[in-house]
XYZ file of C-alpha atoms in Angstrom:
166
model
C -0.257 0.102 0.105
C 3.175 2.408 0.950
C 4.572 1.653 -2.428
C 1.687 2.589 -4.358
C 0.810 5.851 -2.046
C 4.769 6.397 -3.315
C 4.662 5.341 -7.144
C 0.991 7.693 -7.188
C 2.548 11.359 -5.212
C 5.527 10.774 -7.851
C 3.408 10.599 -10.473
C 1.441 13.983 -10.120
C 4.381 15.333 -9.058
C 5.870 14.856 -12.577
C 2.972 15.705 -13.809
C 2.540 18.815 -12.153
C 6.413 19.595 -12.644
C 5.257 18.882 -16.597
C 3.024 21.553 -16.050
C 5.596 24.173 -15.089
C 7.947 23.624 -18.128
C 6.690 25.801 -21.002
C 6.329 24.182 -24.091
C 7.636 25.322 -27.149
C 4.463 26.501 -30.005
C 3.587 23.587 -32.115
C 2.316 24.914 -35.196
C -0.955 23.735 -36.249
C -1.736 21.189 -39.861
C -3.472 24.542 -41.386
C -0.937 26.633 -40.476
C 1.854 25.258 -41.552
C -0.061 24.260 -44.729
C -0.480 28.456 -45.125
C 3.497 28.879 -44.548
C 4.301 26.029 -47.023
C 1.738 27.669 -49.408
C 3.381 31.459 -48.844
C 6.772 29.644 -48.938
C 6.046 28.064 -52.114
C 4.841 31.665 -53.895
C 8.166 33.444 -51.815
C 10.045 30.770 -54.562
C 8.100 31.425 -57.359
C 8.652 35.011 -57.150
C 12.210 34.883 -56.070
C 13.314 32.298 -58.771
C 15.923 33.518 -60.559
C 15.642 34.739 -64.159
C 18.701 32.910 -66.242
C 18.118 35.270 -69.381
C 18.086 31.415 -71.594
C 14.671 30.294 -72.213
C 15.656 26.884 -72.267
C 18.041 26.617 -69.789
C 16.960 23.073 -68.355
C 14.681 24.269 -66.010
C 11.255 24.164 -65.925
C 8.669 25.826 -64.712
C 7.856 29.549 -62.664
C 9.705 27.396 -59.648
C 13.157 26.778 -62.050
C 13.111 22.925 -61.046
C 15.684 20.783 -61.776
C 14.124 17.662 -63.735
C 15.357 15.138 -62.189
C 13.483 16.456 -58.896
C 9.571 16.260 -61.105
C 9.424 13.066 -61.296
C 10.585 12.023 -57.413
C 8.849 15.055 -56.539
C 5.342 13.952 -58.173
C 5.739 10.712 -57.924
C 6.174 11.434 -53.709
C 3.475 13.912 -53.245
C 0.723 12.306 -55.924
C 1.681 8.839 -55.963
C 2.014 9.258 -60.148
C 5.673 10.123 -61.563
C 5.226 13.529 -64.084
C 7.399 14.059 -66.396
C 8.962 17.927 -66.207
C 7.033 18.879 -69.867
C 3.523 17.585 -67.549
C 4.696 19.100 -64.560
C 5.521 22.413 -66.571
C 1.752 22.933 -68.895
C 0.041 22.297 -65.067
C 0.890 24.999 -62.297
C -2.083 24.757 -60.425
C -0.435 20.149 -60.290
C 2.885 21.683 -60.057
C 1.575 24.458 -57.263
C 0.529 21.569 -55.269
C 3.840 19.312 -55.408
C 5.349 22.319 -54.131
C 3.528 22.699 -51.545
C 3.785 19.068 -50.490
C 7.492 18.906 -50.784
C 8.009 22.350 -49.095
C 5.762 21.445 -46.127
C 7.799 17.955 -45.021
C 10.795 20.758 -45.404
C 9.483 23.350 -43.855
C 8.292 20.683 -41.142
C 11.811 19.554 -40.563
C 13.702 23.336 -40.948
C 11.124 24.352 -37.606
C 12.767 21.728 -35.898
C 15.914 22.986 -36.395
C 15.766 26.531 -36.355
C 13.880 26.354 -32.341
C 10.438 26.659 -33.908
C 11.454 30.280 -35.625
C 10.173 30.917 -38.223
C 11.823 33.429 -40.170
C 14.970 31.143 -39.471
C 13.085 27.387 -40.860
C 12.526 29.998 -43.659
C 15.773 30.604 -44.687
C 16.681 27.292 -44.033
C 14.131 26.307 -46.199
C 15.458 28.265 -49.101
C 18.738 26.984 -48.591
C 17.716 23.879 -49.169
C 16.068 24.341 -52.041
C 18.612 26.296 -53.798
C 21.507 24.033 -53.212
C 19.985 20.875 -50.949
C 21.759 21.801 -47.625
C 19.623 23.744 -45.287
C 22.817 25.056 -43.293
C 23.824 27.212 -45.755
C 21.179 29.731 -45.577
C 24.233 32.660 -44.917
C 25.979 31.719 -47.085
C 27.768 33.900 -49.365
C 26.422 32.820 -52.829
C 22.795 32.753 -51.416
C 22.152 35.178 -48.687
C 20.803 37.425 -50.779
C 18.670 34.795 -52.627
C 17.268 33.784 -49.141
C 17.113 37.089 -47.881
C 14.405 37.818 -51.293
C 12.461 34.791 -50.401
C 12.188 35.521 -46.658
C 10.810 39.135 -47.960
C 8.279 37.653 -50.806
C 7.521 34.811 -47.985
C 6.705 38.016 -44.799
C 4.978 39.818 -47.608
C 3.341 36.767 -48.869
C 1.484 36.146 -45.187
C 1.298 39.486 -44.790
C -1.872 39.490 -47.240
C -2.524 36.306 -46.362
C -3.941 37.425 -42.141
C -5.104 40.667 -43.753
C -7.223 39.089 -46.098
C -8.453 36.937 -42.987
C -9.003 40.093 -41.036
C -11.073 41.201 -43.570
C -12.875 37.811 -44.031
C -14.037 38.203 -40.357
C -15.292 41.618 -40.562
C-alpha cells in the first residue's frame, strides 16, 4: 500500500512538474499548410531569371528536371515528366506545397521553431540542397529575397483573413 501511495505521489509530482515547463509553440497543420503555400509562392517570386529561354529548368519555380518525377511520385503517387509538370501550374504548385511542407517541418525543428529562420533554411535547401547554407555568401541575398516575399505573402493572407471576419 505504501509503495502504491509513493508511486501515486511521484506520478502527481511529475505531472505537475511537466505543467510548469514551458511548451514550445506547436504549429497547427492548417497554419503549416498556409506557411508552405506562402513559401512556395515566395520561391516562385524569387526564382532567378537565367536569361536563357531553354535553360533546362522547368516551370515558374525553375526546377531541375531530375526532381520532378521523384517529387510528383512522392506527393501524388504518379510520376510526372518535366513537360507534364510545367504544363499544369496548379498541379505543380500542389506538389511543391507538399514537398516544402515537409522541408519546412524539418527546418522548424532545426531552427528551434523560429519561423523566419525555418524559412531561410528552407530557401537554402531549395537552392543548394543544404539548409545550413542560408547565410553563405553565394546565396544569402537569394535567401533574404525569399524571406521578404514570404513575409509579404503571410501579411496578405493575414489581412485577407482579418477582412473576411469583419
